[in-house]
Coordinates of C-alpha atoms in Angstrom, one line a residue:
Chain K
X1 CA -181.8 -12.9 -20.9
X2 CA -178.1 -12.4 -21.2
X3 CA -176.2 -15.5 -20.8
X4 CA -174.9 -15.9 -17.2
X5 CA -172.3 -18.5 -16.2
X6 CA -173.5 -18.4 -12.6
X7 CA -176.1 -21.3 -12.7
X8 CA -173.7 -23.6 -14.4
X9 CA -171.5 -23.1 -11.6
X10 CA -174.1 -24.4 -9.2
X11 CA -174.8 -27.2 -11.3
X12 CA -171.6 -28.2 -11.2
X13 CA -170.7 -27.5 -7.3
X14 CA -174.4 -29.2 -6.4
X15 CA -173.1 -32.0 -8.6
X16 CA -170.0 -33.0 -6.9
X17 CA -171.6 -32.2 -3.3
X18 CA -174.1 -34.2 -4.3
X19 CA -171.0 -37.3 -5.8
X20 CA -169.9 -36.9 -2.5
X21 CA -172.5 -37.4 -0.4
X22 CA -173.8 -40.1 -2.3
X23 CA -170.9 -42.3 -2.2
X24 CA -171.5 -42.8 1.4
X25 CA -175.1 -44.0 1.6
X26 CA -175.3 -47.4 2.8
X27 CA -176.2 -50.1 -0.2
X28 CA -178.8 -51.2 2.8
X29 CA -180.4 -48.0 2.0
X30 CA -180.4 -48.2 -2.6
X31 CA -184.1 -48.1 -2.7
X32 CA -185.1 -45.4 -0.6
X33 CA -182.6 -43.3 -1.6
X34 CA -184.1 -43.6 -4.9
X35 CA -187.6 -42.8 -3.7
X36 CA -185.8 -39.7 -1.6
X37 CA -184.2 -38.4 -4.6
X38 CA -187.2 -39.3 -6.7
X39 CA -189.4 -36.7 -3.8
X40 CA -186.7 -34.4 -3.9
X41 CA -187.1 -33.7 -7.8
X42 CA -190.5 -33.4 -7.5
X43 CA -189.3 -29.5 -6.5
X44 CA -190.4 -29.1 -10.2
X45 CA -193.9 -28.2 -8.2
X46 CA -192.2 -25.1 -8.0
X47 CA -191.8 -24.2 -11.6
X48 CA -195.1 -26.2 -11.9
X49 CA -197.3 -24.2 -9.3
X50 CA -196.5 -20.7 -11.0
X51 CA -197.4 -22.1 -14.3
X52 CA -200.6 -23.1 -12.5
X53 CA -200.8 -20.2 -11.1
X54 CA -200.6 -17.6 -14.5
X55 CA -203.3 -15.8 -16.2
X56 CA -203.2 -18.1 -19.3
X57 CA -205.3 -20.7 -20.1
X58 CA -202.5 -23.2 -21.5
X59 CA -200.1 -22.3 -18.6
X60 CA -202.9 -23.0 -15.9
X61 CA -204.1 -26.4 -17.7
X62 CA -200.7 -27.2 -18.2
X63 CA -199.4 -26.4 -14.5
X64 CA -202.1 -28.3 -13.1
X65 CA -201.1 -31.3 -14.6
X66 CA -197.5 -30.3 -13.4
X67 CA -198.6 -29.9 -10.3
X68 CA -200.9 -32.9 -9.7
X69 CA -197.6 -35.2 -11.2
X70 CA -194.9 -33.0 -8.9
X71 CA -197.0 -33.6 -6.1
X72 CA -197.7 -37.1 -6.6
X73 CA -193.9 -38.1 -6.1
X74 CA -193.6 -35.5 -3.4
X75 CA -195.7 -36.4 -1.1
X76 CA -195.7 -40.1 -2.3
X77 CA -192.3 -40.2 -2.4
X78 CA -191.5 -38.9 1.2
X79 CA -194.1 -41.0 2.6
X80 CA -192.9 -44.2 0.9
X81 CA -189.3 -43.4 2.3
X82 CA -190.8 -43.1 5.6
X83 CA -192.5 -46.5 5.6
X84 CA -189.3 -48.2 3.8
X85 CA -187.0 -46.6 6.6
X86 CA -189.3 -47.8 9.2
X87 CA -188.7 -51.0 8.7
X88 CA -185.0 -50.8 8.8
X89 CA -184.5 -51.7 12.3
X90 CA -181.9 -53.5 14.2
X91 CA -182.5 -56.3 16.6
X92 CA -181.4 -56.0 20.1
X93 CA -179.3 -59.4 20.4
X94 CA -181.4 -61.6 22.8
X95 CA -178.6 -64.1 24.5
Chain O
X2 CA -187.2 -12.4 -7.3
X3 CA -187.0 -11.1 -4.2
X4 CA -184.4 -11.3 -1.3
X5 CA -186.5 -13.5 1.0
X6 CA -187.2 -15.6 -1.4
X7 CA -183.4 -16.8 -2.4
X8 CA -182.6 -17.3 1.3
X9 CA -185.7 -19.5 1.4
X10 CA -184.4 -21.1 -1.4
X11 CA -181.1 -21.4 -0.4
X12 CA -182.2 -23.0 2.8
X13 CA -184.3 -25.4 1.2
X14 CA -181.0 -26.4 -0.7
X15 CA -178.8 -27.2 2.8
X16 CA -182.1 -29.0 4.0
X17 CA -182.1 -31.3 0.8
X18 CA -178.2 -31.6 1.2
X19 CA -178.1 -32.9 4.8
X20 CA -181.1 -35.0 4.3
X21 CA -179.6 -37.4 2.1
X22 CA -176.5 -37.1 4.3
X23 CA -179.0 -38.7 6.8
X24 CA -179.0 -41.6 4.3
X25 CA -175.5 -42.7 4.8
X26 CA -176.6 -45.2 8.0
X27 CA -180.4 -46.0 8.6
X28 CA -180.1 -44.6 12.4
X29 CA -179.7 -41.3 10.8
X30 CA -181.9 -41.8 8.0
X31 CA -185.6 -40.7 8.8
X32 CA -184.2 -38.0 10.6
X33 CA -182.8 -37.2 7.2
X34 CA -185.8 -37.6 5.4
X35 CA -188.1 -35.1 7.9
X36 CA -185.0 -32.6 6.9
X37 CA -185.8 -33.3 3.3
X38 CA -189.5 -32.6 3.9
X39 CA -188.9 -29.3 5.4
X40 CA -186.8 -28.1 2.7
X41 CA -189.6 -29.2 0.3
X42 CA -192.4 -27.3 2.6
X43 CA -190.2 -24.1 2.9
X44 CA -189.8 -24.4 -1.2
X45 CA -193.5 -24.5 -1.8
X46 CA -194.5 -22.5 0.6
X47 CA -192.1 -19.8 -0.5
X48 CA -192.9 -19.8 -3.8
X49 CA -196.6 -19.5 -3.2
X50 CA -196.2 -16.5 -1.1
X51 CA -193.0 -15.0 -3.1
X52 CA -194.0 -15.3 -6.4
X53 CA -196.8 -13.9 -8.5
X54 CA -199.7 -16.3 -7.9
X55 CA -203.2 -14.9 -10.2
X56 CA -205.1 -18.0 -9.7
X57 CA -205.8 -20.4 -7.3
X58 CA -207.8 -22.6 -8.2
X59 CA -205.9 -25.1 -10.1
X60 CA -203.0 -25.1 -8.0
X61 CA -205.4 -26.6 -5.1
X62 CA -207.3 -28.6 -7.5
X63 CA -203.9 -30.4 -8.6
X64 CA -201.8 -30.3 -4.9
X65 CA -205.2 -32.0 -4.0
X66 CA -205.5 -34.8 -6.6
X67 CA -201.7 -35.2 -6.3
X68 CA -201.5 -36.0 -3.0
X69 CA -204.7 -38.0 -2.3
X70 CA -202.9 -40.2 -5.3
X71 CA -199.4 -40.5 -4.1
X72 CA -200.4 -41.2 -0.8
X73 CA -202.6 -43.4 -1.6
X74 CA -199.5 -45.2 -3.7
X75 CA -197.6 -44.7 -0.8
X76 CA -200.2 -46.7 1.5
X77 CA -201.1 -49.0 -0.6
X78 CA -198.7 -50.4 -2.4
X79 CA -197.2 -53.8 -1.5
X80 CA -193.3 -54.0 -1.2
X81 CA -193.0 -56.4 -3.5
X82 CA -194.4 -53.8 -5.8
X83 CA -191.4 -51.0 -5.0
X84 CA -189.7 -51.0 -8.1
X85 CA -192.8 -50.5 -10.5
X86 CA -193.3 -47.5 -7.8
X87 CA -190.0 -46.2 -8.4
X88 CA -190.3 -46.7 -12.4
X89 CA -193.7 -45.1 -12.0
X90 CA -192.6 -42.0 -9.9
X91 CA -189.7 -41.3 -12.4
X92 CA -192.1 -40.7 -15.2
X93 CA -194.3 -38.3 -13.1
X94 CA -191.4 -36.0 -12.0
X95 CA -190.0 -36.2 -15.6
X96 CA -193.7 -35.1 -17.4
X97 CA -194.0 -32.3 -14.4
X98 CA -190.9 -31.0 -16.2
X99 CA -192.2 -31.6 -19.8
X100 CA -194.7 -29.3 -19.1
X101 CA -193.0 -26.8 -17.4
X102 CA -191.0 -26.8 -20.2
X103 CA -193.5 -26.7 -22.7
X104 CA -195.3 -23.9 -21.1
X105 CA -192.2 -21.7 -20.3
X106 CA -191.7 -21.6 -23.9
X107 CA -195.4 -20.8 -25.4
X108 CA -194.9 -18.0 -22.5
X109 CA -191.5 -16.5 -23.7
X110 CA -192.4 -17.2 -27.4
X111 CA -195.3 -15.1 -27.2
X112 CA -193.3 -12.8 -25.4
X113 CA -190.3 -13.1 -27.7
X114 CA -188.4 -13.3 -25.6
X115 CA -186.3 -16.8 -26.7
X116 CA -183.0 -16.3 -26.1
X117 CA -180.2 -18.9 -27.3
X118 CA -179.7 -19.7 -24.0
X119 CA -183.2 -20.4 -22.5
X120 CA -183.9 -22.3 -25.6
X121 CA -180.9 -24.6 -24.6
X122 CA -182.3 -25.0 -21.1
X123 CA -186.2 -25.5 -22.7
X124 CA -184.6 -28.2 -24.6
X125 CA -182.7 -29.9 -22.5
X126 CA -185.5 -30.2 -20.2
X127 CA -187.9 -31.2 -22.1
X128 CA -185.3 -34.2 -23.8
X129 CA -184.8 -35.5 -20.7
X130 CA -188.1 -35.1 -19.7
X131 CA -189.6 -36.7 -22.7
X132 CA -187.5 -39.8 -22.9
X133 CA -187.7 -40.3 -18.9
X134 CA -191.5 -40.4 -19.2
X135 CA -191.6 -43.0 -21.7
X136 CA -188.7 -44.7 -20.9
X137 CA -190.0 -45.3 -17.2
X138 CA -193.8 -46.0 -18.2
X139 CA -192.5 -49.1 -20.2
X140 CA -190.1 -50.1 -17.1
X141 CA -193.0 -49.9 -15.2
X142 CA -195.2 -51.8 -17.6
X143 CA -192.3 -54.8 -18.3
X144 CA -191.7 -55.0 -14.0
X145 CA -195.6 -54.8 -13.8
X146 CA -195.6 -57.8 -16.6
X147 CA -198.0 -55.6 -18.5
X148 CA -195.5 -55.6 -21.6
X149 CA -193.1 -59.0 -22.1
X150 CA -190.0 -58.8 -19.8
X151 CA -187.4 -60.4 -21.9
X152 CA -185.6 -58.2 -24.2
X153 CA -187.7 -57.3 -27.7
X154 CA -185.5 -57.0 -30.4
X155 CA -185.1 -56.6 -34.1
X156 CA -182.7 -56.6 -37.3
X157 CA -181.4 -52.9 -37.8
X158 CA -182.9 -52.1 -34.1
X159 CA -179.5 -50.5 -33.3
X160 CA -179.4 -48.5 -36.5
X161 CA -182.6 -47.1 -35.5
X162 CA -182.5 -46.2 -32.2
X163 CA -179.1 -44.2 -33.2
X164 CA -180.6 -42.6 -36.8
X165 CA -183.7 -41.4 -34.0
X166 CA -181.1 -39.9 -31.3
X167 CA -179.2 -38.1 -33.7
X168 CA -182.2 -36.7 -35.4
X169 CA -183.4 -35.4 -32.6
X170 CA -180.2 -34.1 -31.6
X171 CA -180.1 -32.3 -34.8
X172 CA -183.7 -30.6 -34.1
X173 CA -182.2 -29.5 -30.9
X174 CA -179.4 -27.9 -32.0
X175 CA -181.5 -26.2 -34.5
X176 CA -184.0 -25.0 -32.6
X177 CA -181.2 -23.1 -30.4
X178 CA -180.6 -21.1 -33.4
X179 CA -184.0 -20.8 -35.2
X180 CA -185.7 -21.1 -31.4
X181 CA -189.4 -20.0 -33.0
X182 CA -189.6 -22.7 -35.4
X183 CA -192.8 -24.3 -33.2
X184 CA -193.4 -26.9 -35.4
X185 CA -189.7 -28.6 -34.9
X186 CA -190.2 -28.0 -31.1
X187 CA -193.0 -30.5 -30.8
X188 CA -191.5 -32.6 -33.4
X189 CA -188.3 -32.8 -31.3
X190 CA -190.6 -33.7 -27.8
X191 CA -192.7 -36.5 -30.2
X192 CA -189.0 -38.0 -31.3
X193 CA -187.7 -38.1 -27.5
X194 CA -191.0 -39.7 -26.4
X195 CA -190.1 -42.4 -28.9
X196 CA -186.5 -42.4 -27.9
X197 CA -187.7 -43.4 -24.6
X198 CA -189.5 -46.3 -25.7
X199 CA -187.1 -47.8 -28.2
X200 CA -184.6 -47.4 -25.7
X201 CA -185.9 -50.0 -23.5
X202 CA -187.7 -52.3 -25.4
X203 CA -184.8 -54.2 -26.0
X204 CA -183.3 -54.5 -22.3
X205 CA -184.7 -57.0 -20.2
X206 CA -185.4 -57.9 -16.4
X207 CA -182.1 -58.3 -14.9
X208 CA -180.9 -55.3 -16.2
X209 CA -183.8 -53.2 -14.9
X210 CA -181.5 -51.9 -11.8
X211 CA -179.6 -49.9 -14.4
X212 CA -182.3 -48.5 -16.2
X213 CA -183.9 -47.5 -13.3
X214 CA -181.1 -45.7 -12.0
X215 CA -180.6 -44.1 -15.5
X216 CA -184.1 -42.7 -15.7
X217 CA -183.9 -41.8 -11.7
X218 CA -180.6 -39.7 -13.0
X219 CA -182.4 -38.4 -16.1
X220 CA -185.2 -36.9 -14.4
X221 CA -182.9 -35.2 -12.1
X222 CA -181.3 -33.7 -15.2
X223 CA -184.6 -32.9 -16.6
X224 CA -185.3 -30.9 -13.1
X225 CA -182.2 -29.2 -13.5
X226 CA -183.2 -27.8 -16.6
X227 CA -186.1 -26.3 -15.8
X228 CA -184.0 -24.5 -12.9
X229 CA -181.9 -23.4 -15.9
X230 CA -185.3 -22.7 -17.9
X231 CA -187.1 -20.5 -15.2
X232 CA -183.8 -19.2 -13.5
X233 CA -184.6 -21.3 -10.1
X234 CA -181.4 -22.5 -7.9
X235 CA -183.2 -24.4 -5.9
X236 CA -184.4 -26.4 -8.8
X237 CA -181.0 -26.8 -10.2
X238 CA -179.8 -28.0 -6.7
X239 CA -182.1 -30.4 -6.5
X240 CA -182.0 -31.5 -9.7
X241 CA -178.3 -32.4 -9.7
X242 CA -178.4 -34.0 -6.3
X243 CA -181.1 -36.3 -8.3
X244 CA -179.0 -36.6 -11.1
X245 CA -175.9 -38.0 -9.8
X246 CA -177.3 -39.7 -7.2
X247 CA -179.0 -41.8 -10.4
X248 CA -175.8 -42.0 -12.0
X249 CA -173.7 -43.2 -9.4
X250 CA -176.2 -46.1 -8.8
X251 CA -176.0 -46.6 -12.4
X252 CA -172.5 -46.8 -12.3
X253 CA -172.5 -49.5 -9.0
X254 CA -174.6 -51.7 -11.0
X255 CA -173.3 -51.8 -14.0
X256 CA -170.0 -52.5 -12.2
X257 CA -171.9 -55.2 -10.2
X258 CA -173.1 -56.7 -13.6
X259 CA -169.3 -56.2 -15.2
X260 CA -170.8 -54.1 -17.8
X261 CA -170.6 -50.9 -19.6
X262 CA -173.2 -48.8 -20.2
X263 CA -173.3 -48.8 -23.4
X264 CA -173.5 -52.4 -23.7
X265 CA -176.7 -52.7 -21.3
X266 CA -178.1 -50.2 -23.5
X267 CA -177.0 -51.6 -26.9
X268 CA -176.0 -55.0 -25.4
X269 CA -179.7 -56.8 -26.0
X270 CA -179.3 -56.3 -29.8
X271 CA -177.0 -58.9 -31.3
X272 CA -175.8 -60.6 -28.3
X273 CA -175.5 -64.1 -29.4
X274 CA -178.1 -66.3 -28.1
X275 CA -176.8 -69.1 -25.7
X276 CA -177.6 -72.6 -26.8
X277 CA -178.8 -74.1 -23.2
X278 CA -180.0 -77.3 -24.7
X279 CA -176.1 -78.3 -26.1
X280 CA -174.8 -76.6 -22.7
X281 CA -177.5 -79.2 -20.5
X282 CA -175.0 -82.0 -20.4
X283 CA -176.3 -84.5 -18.0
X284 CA -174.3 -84.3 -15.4
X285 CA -175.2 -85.8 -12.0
X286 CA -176.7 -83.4 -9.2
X287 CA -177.3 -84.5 -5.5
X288 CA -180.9 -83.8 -3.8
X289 CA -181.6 -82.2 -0.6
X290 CA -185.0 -83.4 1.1
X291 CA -186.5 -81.5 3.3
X292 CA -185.1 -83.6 6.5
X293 CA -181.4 -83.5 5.2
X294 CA -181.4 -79.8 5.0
X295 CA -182.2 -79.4 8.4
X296 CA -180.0 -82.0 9.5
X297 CA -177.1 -80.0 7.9
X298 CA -178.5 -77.0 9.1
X299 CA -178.1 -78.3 12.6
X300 CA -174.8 -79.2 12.7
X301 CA -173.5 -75.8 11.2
X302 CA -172.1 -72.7 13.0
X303 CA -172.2 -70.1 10.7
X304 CA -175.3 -70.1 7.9
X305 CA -175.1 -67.5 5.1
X306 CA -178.7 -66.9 3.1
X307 CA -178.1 -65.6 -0.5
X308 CA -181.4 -64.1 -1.8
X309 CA -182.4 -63.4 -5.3
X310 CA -185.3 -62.1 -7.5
X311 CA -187.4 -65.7 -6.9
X312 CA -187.0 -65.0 -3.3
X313 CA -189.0 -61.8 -4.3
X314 CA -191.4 -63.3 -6.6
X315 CA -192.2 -66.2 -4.4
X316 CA -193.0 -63.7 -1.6
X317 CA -190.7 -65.8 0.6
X318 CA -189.4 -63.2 2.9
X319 CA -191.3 -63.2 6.2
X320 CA -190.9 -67.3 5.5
X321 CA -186.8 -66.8 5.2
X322 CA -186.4 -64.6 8.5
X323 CA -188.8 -67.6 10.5
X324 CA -185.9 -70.1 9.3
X325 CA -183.4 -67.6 10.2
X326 CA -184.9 -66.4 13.8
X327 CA -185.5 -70.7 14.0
X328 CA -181.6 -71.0 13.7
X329 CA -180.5 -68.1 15.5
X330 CA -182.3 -69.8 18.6
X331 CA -180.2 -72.9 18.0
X332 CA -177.2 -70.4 18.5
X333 CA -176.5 -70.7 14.6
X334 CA -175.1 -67.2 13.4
X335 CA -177.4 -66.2 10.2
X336 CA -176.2 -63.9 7.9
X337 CA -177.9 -62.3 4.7
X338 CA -175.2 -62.0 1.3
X339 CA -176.8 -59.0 -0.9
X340 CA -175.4 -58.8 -4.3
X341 CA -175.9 -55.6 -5.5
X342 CA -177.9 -56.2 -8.6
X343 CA -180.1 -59.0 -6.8
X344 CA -183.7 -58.5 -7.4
X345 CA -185.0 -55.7 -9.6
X346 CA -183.3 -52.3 -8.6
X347 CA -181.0 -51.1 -6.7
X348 CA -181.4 -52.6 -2.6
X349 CA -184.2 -54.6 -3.3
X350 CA -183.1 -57.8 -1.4
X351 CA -182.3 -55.6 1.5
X352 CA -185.8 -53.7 1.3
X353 CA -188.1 -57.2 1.5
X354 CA -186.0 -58.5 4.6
X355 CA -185.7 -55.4 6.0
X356 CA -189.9 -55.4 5.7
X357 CA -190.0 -59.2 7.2
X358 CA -188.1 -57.4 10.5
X359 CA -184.7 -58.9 9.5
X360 CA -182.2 -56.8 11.6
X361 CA -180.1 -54.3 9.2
X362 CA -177.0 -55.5 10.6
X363 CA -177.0 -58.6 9.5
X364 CA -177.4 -57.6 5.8
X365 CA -174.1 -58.0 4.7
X366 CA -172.1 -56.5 1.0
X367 CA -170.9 -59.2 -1.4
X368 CA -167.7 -57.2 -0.6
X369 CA -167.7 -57.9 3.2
X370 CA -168.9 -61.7 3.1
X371 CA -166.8 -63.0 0.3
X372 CA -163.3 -63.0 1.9
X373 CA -164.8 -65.0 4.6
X374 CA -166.9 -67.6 2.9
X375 CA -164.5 -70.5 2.7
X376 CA -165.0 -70.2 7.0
X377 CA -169.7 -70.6 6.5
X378 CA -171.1 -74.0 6.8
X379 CA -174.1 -73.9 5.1
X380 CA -175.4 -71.2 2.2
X381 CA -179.2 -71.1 1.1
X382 CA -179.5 -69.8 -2.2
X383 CA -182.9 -69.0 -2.8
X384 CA -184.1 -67.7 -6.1
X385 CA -180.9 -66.4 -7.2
X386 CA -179.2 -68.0 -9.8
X387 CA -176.6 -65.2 -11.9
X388 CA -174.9 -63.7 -9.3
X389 CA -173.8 -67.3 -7.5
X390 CA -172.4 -68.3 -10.8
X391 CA -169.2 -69.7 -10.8
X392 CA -168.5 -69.5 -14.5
X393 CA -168.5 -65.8 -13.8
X394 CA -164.9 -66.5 -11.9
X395 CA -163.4 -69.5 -14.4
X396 CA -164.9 -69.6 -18.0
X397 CA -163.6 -66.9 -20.5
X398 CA -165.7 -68.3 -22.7
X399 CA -169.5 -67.1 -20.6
X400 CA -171.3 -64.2 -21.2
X401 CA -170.9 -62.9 -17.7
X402 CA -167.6 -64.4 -17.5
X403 CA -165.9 -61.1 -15.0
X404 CA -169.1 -60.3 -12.9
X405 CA -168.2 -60.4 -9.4
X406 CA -169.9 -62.8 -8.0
X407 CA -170.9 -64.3 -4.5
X408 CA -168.6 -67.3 -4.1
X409 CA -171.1 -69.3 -2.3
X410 CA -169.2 -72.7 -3.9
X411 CA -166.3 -71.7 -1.5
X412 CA -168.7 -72.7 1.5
X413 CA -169.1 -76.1 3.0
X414 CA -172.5 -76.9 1.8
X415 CA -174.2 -75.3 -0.4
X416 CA -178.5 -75.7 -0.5
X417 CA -179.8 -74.0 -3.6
X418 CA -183.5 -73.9 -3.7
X419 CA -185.1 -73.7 -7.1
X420 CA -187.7 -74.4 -8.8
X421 CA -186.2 -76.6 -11.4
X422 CA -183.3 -77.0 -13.3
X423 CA -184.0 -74.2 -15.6
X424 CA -181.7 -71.6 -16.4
X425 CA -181.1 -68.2 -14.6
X426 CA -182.3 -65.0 -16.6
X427 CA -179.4 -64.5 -18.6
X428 CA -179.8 -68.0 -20.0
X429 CA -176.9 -69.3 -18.7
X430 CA -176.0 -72.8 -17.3
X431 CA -174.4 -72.5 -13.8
X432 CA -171.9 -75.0 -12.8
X433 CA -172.5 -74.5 -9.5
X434 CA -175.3 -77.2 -9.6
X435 CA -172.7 -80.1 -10.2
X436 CA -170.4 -79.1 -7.7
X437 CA -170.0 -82.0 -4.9
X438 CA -171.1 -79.7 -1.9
X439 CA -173.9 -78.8 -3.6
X440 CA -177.3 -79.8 -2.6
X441 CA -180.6 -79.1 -4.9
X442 CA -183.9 -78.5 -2.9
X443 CA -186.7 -78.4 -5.4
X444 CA -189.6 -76.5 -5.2
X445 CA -191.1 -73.2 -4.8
X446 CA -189.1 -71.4 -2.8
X447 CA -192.0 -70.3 0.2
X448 CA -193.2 -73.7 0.1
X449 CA -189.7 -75.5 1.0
X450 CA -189.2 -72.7 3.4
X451 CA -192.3 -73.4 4.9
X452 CA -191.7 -76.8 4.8
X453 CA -188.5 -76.5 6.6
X454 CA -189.8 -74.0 9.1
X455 CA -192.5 -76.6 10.1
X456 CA -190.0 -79.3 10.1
X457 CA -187.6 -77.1 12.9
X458 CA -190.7 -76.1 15.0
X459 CA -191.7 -80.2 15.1
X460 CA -188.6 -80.2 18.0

C-alpha cells in the first residue's frame, strides 16, 4: 500500500465539520449526544463484520467478538438516545 | 471496492453529519437520530452485500448476541444508571477496534504485506483502543462503586504512568519500522491496556465528566484508525465526528472545572490534601424547618432550583419537579440552574429532570441564569455543593479558586438541602453555609422534598 495523503484529508475536513457542528448542540442534550456518537462509532461493525466474515479461523473468532461489541453500542446506543430524547419534552404553559 | 459501494458510504457519511446536526435543539433531535440510524443500516447493509462475505455464521451469531444485549441495556437500565452506560459503551466500541486491529495485522503479516503506513494506522488503533477499553471499564467500575471512587494514589505514581506512556510510545515507533516484530506488537497492546488503568485510578468522581468525554473522544480516534487500517471513509468519518465531539466536551468541562487537562489527568497525584478539620471553624449557620421553607417559598416570585450529584444519588427527581409543578400552580416562576459539570458526565442534571417530565425550556445554562440572579427570591440547592461555592469567586487561596460558579449567594434566600455539614467532593469548606441569607435544611434530600411536597398539598 503506497502511502496516500487522501484519507488524512478526510480526517481532517470530517474533523472540523464535525468542531462545527458540535459546538452548536444544546448542553440540554450532553448525554445523548454522547450515546449518539458513542452508536455512531460502533461503524467499526463494518471493519468488524468482514473480519467475521473471512476464511480464517482467528479473523472469524476475532470478528465475532467485534461484531457482538460493535453491535452492542449500535443498536444500544441508538435505542438509549431514543428513549433519552423522548423524554425531552416541553410543557405547553397551562395559564 | 466497488463504485456502489463508496456512494453508499459516502451517504452514510451526510446521514451521520446531519444527524448530529439534529442534536443542536431537542425538537430536531430524534429526527436526527432516525437519520443517524439510516446511515448506520445503509453502512451495514452495504458492506454485507459489497464486500467479500465467505462465512455467515458468525456474523449472525454475534449481530444476534449484540443486539439482544444492547437492547436489553438500553431497556433496562435505570437513568440514574446513564453514565456507567456511557463508560460501559466506550469500552465496547474501543475493543471492537482492538480487534479489528489485531486481526488486520495477523492478515497482512501473513500476507506481508505491512507497509509503514498501515502499521501506523494498526497502531494507532489499537493504542487508542487498548487504553479506551481499560480506561472505561474502571470508569465504569468506580461510577458503578465496584472499585473505590476517590482518587487512588501513590509516591512515584506520576513517574510511572509517564516511564509506561513513553515506553509504549517507543514500541510504537518501533514497530513502524521493524513492523513484523510480533512479539513487541502484543507487548505494546498489554502496555496500553495498563496505561488505561493507571490513568484513571488516580482521578476521582467529580472529574468523571472529563474522563468520560476523553475516552468517548478516544474511541472515536481508535475508529478512525481502523478506517485508516482497512482503507474505509466511512469509518474515518465517523470516527472523527466521535472524536471531537469527545474532545470538545472535554474541553467545556474542563473549562467548567477551571482546569487543564493535564492537571485532571496528573492533578490527583500531589495535590495537597485540604485540612477540613482546621478549616471547620464554628461559625453560626441558620436552620430551615420544613414549614419555614415553604413559608418563604410562598412569598417568592421567581424560585431558581440548583441540582447536583446528591440530587442524583438521592433519586430526588420526580420529587423536585412535584415541588416545582406545586409552585408553578401558586404562579411562582421555577427555573432549573445546570452547571455544566453537575452530576457525573456531561448533561446529567438535565437528563434526570428531563426523565421526571420537567419541561426543557426551563433548564437554564449557568451562563444564562447568572446575570440575573441578584433579581430570584428563593434558590434550592439540592445535593450540590462545588459548583455553588463562593470561594471559587473570592479566595486565591482555594483549590477551585477560578471555577465559574453558580452565584446562588447573590439571590434573596438561599435553602441548601444537605445531608450534613460535611464537605463537598473536592474536600472543600464552602462559605456559602454562613452567609446570612442562607438557610440549611437537613436531611436526605427526597425525604425533605417529600416532606415539603406533603406540606404544600396539606392547603
Amino acid at each position: 500500500m503506497p502511502f496516500s495523503i487522501d484519507p488524512i484529508y478526510i480526517l481532517v475536513l470530517a474533523g472540523f465539520v464535525g468542531f462545527e457542528i458540535i459546538k452548536k448542540v444544546t448542553p440540554t442534550l450532553h448525554t445523548p449526544l454522547m450515546s449518539a456518537t458513542n452508536a455512531i462509532s460502533g461503524i467499526s461493525l463494518v471493519g468488524s463484520l468482514v473480519a467475521a466474515g473471512s476464511d480464517h479461523m482467528t479473523g472469524q473468532i476475532l470478528g465475532f467478538v467485534a461484531v457482538t461489541a460493535a453491535t452492542i453500542n449500535v443498536v444500544g446506543g441508538f435505542m438509549i438516545t431514543e428513549r433519552m430524547l423522548k423524554m425531552f419534552k416541553k410543557k405547553e404553559k397551562k395559564s | 471496492m466497488t463504485y456502489a459501494m463508496e456512494v453508499v458510504y459516502l451517504f452514510s457519511s451526510i446521514l451521520f453529519i446531519m444527524g448530529l446536526r439534529g442534536l443542536s435543539h431537542p425538537e430536531t433531535a430524534r429526527r436526527g437520530m432516525h437519520m443517524a440510524e439510516l446511515g448506520m443500516l445503509f453502512a451495514v447493509i452495504g458492506t454485507l452485500v459489497g464486500k467479500q462475505i465467505v462465512t455467515w455464521e458468525w456474523i449472525i451469531a454475534g449481530i444476534a448476541i449484540g443486539s439482544a444485549i444492547g437492547a436489553a441495556m438500553a431497556i433496562f437500565m435505570p437513568m440514574t444508571a446513564m453514565p456507567q452506560r456511557i463508560a460501559l459503551s466506550h469500552a465496547f466500541g474501543a475493543l471492537a477496534a482492538v480487534l479489528v486491529g489485531v486481526n488486520e495485522y495477523i492478515e497482512k503479516g501473513h500476507l506481508g504485506e505491512l507497509s509503514n503506513g498501515l502499521m501506523s494506522a494498526i497502531g494507532f488503533e489499537v493504542l487508542f483502543g487498548a487504553l479506551t477499553v481499560t480506561g472505561s471499564l474502571m470508569a465504569f467500575g468506580k461510577l458503578n462503586e465496584m472499585i473505590k471512587g476517590a482518587p487512588i494514589t501513590y509516591k512515584g505514581q506520576n513517574f510511572v504512568n509517564i516511564s509506561l506512556f513513553f515506553i509504549t510510545i517507543g514500541m510504537f515507533v518501533y514497530l513502524i519500522f521493524f513492523p513484523y516484530d510480533y512479539v513487541t506488537f502484543y507487548w505494546m497492546i498489554g502496555l496500553s491496556f495498563l496505561i488505561g488503568i493507571f490513568i484513571v485510578l488516580p482521578i476521582g468522581g467529580a472529574d468523571m465528566p472529563v474522563v468520560i468525554s476523553l475516552m468517548n473522544s478516544y474511541a472515536g480516534l481508535a475508529a478512525a484508525a481502523t478506517g485508516f487500517a482497512i482503507d474505509n471513509k466511512v469509518l474515518i468519518i465517523a470516527g472523527s465526528l466521535d472524536g471531537s465531539s469527545g474532545f470538545i466536551l472535554s474541553i467545556i468541562m474542563s473549562k467548567a472545572m477551571n482546569r487543564s487537562f493535564t492537571n485532571v489527568l496528573f492533578g490527583a497525584v500531589g495535590s495537597p490534601q485540604v485540612d477540613t478539620t482546621a478549616l471547620a471553624e464554628q461559625r453560626p449557620i441558620s436552620r430551615f424547618s420544613i414549614e419555614d421553607t415553604k413559608f418563604v417559598l410562598e412569598q417568592a416570585e421567581r424560585v431558581v432550583i440548583v441540582p447536583g450529584y446528591g440530587m442524583a444519588v438521592a433519586q430526588a427527581q420526580h420529587t423536585v419537579r412535584e415541588l416545582s409543578d406545586a409552585l408553578e400552580q401558586r404562579g411562582i416562576k421555577v427555573e432549573f440552574a445546570i452547571h455544566p459539570v453537575a452530576g457525573r458526565m456531561p448533561g446529567h442534571m438535565n437528563v434526570l429532570l428531563a426523565e421526571a417530565n420537567v419541561s426543557y425550556d426551563q433548564l437554564l445554562e449557568m451562563e444564562v441564569i447568572n446575570p440575573t440572579m441578584d433579581t430570584v427570591d428563593v434558590c434550592i440547592v439540592i445535593g450540590a455543593n462545588d459548583v455553588v461555592n463562593p470561594a471559587a469567586r473570592s479566595d486565591k487561596g482555594s483549590p477551585i479558586y477560578g471555577m465559574p460558579i453558580i452565584n446562588v449567594d447573590k439571590a434573596k434566600t438561599v435553602i441548601v438541602m444537605k445531608r450534613s455539614m460535611a464537605t463537598g467532593f473536592a474536600g472543600i469548606e464552602n462559605p456559602l453555609f454562613y452567609e446570612p441569607n442562607t438557610k440549611m435544611l437537613f436531611g436526605d434530600a427526597k425525604h425533605v422534598m417529600q416532606e415539603l411536597v406533603a406540606e404544600f398539598k396539606k392547603v
